[in-house]
CSV table of C-alpha atoms in Angstrom, one decimal:
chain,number,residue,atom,x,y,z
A,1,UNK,CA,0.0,0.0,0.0
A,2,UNK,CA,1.6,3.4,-1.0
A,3,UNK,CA,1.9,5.6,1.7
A,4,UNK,CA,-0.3,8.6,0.9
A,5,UNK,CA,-2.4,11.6,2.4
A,6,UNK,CA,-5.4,9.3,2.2
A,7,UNK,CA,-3.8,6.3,3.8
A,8,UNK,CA,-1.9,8.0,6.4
A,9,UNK,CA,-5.2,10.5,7.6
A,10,UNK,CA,-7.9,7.9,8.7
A,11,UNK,CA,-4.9,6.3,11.1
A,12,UNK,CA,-3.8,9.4,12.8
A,13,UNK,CA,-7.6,10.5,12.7
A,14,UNK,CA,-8.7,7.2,14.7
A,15,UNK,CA,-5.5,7.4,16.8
A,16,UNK,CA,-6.0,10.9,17.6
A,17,UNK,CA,-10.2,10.5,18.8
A,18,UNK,CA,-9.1,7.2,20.5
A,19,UNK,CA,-6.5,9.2,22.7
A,20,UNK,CA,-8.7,12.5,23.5
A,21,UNK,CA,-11.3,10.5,24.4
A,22,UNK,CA,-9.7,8.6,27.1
A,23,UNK,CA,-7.6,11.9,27.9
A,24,UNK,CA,-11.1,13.6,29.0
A,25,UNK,CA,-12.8,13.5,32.4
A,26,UNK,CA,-16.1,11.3,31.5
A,27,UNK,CA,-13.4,8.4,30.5
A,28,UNK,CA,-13.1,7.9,33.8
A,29,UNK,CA,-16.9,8.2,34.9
A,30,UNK,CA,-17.2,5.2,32.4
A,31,UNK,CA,-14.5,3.5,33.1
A,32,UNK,CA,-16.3,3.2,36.7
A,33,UNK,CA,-19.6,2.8,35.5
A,34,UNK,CA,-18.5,-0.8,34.5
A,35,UNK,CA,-16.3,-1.1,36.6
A,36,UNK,CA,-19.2,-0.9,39.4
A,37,UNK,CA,-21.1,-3.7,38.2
A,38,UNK,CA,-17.9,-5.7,38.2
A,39,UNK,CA,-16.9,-4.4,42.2
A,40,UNK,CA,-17.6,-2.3,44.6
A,41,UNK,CA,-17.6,1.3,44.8
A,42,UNK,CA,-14.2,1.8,45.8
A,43,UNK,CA,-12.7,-0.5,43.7
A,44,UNK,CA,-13.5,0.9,40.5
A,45,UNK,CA,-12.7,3.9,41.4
A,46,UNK,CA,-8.8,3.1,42.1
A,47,UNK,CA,-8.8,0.6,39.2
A,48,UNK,CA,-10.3,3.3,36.5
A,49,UNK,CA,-7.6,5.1,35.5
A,50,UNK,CA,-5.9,1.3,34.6
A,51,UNK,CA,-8.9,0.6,32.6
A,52,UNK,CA,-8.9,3.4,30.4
A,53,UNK,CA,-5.1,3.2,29.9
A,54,UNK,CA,-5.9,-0.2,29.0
A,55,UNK,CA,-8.9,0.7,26.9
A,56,UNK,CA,-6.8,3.1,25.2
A,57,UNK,CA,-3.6,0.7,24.2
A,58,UNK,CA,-5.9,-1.9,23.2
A,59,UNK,CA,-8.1,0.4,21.0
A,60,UNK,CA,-5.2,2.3,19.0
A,61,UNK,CA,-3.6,-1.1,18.5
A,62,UNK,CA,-6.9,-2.7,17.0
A,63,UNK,CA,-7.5,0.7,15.3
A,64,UNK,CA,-3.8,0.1,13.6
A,65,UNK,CA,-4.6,-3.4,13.1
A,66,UNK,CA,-7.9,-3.0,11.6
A,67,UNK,CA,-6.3,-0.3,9.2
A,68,UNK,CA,-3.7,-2.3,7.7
A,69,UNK,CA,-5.8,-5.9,7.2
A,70,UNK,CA,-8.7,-3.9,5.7
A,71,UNK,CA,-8.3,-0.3,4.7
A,72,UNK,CA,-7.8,2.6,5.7
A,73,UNK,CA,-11.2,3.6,6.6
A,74,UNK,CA,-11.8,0.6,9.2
A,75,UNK,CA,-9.4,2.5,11.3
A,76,UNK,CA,-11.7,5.2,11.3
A,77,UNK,CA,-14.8,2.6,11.8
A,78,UNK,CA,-12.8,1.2,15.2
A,79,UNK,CA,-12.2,4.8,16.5
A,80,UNK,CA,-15.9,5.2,16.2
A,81,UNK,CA,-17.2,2.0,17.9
A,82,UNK,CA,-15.1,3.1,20.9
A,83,UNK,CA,-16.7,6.5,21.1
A,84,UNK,CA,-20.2,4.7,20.6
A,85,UNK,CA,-19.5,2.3,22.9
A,86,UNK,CA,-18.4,4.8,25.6
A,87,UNK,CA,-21.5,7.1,24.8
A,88,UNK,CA,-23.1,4.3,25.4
A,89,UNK,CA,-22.1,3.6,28.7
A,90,UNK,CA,-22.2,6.8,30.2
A,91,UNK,CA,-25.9,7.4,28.7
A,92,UNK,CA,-26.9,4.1,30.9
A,93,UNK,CA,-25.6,4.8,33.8
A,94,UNK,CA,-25.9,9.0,34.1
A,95,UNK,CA,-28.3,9.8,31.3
A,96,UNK,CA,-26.0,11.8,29.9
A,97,UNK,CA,-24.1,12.0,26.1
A,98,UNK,CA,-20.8,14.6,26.6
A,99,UNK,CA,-20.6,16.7,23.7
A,100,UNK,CA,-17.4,16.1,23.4
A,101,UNK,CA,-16.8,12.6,22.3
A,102,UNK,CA,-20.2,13.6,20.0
A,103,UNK,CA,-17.7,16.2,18.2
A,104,UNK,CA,-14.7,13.3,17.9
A,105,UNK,CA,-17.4,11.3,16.1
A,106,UNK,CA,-18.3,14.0,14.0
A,107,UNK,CA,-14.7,15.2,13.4
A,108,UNK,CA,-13.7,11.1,12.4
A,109,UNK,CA,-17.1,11.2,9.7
A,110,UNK,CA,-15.7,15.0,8.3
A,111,UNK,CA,-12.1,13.2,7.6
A,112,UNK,CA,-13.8,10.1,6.0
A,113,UNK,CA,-15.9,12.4,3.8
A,114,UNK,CA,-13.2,14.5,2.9
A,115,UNK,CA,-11.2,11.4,2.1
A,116,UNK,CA,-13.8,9.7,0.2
A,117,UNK,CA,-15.2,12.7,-1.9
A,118,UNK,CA,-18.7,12.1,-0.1
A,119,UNK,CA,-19.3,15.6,1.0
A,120,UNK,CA,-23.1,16.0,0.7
A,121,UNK,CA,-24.0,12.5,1.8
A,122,UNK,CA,-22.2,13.5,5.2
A,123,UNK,CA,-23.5,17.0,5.0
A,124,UNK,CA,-27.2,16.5,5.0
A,125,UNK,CA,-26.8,13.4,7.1
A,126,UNK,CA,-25.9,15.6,10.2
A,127,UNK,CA,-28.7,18.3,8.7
A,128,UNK,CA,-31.1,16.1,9.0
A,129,UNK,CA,-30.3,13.6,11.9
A,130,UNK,CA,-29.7,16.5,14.0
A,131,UNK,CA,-32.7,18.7,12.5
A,132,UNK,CA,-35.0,16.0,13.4
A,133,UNK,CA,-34.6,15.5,16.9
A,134,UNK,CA,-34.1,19.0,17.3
A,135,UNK,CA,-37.4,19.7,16.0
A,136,UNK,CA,-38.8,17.3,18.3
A,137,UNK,CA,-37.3,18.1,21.2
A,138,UNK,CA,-38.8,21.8,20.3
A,139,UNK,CA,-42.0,20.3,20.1
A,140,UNK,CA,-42.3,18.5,23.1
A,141,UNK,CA,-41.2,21.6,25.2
A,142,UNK,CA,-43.4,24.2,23.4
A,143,UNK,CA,-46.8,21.9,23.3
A,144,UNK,CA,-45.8,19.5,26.4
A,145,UNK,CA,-43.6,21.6,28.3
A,146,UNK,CA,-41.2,18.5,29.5
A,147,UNK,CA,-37.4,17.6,28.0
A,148,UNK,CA,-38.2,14.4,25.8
A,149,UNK,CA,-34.7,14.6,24.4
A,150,UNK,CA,-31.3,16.2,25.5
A,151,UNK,CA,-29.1,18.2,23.6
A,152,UNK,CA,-27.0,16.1,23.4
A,153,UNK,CA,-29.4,13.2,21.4
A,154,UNK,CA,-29.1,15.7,19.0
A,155,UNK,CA,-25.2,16.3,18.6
A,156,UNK,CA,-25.0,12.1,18.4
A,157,UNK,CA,-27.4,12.2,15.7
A,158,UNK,CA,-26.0,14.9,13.8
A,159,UNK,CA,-22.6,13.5,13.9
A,160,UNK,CA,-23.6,9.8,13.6
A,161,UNK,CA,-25.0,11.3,10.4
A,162,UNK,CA,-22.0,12.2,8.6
A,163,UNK,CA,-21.3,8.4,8.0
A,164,UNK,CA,-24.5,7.1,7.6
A,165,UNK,CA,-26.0,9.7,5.2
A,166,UNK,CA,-29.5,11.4,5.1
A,167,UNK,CA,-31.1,8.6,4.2
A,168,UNK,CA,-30.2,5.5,6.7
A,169,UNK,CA,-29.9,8.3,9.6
A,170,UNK,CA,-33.6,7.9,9.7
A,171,UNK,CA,-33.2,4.2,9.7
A,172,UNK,CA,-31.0,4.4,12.8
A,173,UNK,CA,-33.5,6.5,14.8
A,174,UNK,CA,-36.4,4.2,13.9
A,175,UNK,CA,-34.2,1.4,14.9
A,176,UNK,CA,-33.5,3.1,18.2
A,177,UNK,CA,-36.9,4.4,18.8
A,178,UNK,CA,-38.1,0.6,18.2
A,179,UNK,CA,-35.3,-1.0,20.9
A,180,UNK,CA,-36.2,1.8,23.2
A,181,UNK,CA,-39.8,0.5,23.1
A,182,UNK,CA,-38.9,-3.4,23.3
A,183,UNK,CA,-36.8,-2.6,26.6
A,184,UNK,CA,-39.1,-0.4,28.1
A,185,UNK,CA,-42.1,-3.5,27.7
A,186,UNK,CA,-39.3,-5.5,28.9
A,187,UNK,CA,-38.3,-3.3,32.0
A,188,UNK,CA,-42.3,-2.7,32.8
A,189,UNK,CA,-42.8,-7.0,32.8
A,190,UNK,CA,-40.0,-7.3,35.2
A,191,UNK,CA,-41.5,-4.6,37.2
A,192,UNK,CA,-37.8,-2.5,37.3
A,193,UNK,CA,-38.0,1.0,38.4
A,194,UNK,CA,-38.1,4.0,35.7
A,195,UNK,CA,-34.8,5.9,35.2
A,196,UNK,CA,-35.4,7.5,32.2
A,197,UNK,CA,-35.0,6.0,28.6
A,198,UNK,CA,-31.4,6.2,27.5
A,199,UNK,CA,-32.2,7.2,23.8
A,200,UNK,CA,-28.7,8.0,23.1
A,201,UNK,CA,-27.4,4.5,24.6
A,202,UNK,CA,-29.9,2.9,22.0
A,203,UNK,CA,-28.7,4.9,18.9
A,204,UNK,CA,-25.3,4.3,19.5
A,205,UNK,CA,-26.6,0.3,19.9
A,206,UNK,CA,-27.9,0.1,16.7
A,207,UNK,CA,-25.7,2.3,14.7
A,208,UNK,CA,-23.0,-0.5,13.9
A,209,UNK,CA,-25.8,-2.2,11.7
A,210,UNK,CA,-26.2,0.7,9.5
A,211,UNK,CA,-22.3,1.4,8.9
A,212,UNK,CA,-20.9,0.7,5.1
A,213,UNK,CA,-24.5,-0.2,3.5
């Protein structure tokens, strides 16, 4: 493989995400949100910062791995699973998405579409994923008065659109919207105690399916 621009970007894009994301506070707020279902209290707090060392080596090597077996792009595609998987996680357990690993996302789809030539596609992918929910969040607060939807559902659908396109970021947040529903019919049979529905944790969930078609 010739070393070029466009071979040598997508790797220090996805190294680059993988290491500010674990370099940021809410790494570690993850890191003990699993952590916690694996120990107690106190030892996930003085085993976090191991984890997302850990997280972080093992990442960048798959990322580098991934990259030379299969392209340069599936560099890219491992940086993002990370940040979904770490959105993910802290969604769960705090109901919250950080806009910051939402702008590494987005940042990783503006390389790949500056790489690939597929501008527009990206464009109007975060245009309308984010325009969507923003215009339903709106809605709810104007006509209902209650928060439906963060702001930060919004960012992740905005930036999960610049690699899924205009067209299969409504497909993710039907896909979401659908596994929000199963689990909450699930969570209501079990009689479990309402937190909240972790809309965010369920985009990034089904996002992976919709990656490359």
């Amino acid at each position: 493989m010739p070393v070029t621009i466009a071979t040598v970007a997508p790797f220090l894009a996805a190294l680059l995400a993988v290491l500010t994301a674990l370099t940021i506070p809410p790494a570690q707020l993850a890191a003990r949100s699993v952590l916690r279902h694996m120990a107690n209290a106190r030892v996930s707090r003085a085993r976090a910062p191991a984890f997302v060392v850990g997280l972080g080596a093992g990442a960048a090597v798959a990322a580098l791995l991934a990259g030379l077996w299969i392209g340069p792009n599936a560099a890219i595609t491992v940086a993002l699973l990370l940040l979904l998987a770490l959105l993910a996680t802290i969604d769960l357990a705090w109901r919250w998405l950080p806009w910051e690993w939402c702008g590494l996302i987005a940042t990783l789809g503006g390389v790949q579409a500056v790489l690939n030539a597929t501008y527009e596609p990206a464009a109007f992918g975060a245009l309308v994923g984010g325009g969507l929910l923003l215009v339903l969040r709106t809605t709810y607060r104007v006509l209902l008065g209650i928060e439906a939807l963060g702001l930060g559902d919004v960012w992740l659908t905005a930036a999960i659109g610049t690699f899924v396109g205009p067209i299969y970021i409504m497909w993710v947040l039907a896909a979401a919207a659908c596994l929000g529903l199963l689990l909450h019919f699930a969570s209501k049979a079990q009689a479990a105690p309402e937190r909240g529905v972790a809309f965010g944790a369920h985009i990034c969930a089904v996002t992976p399916f919709f990656l490359g078609l």
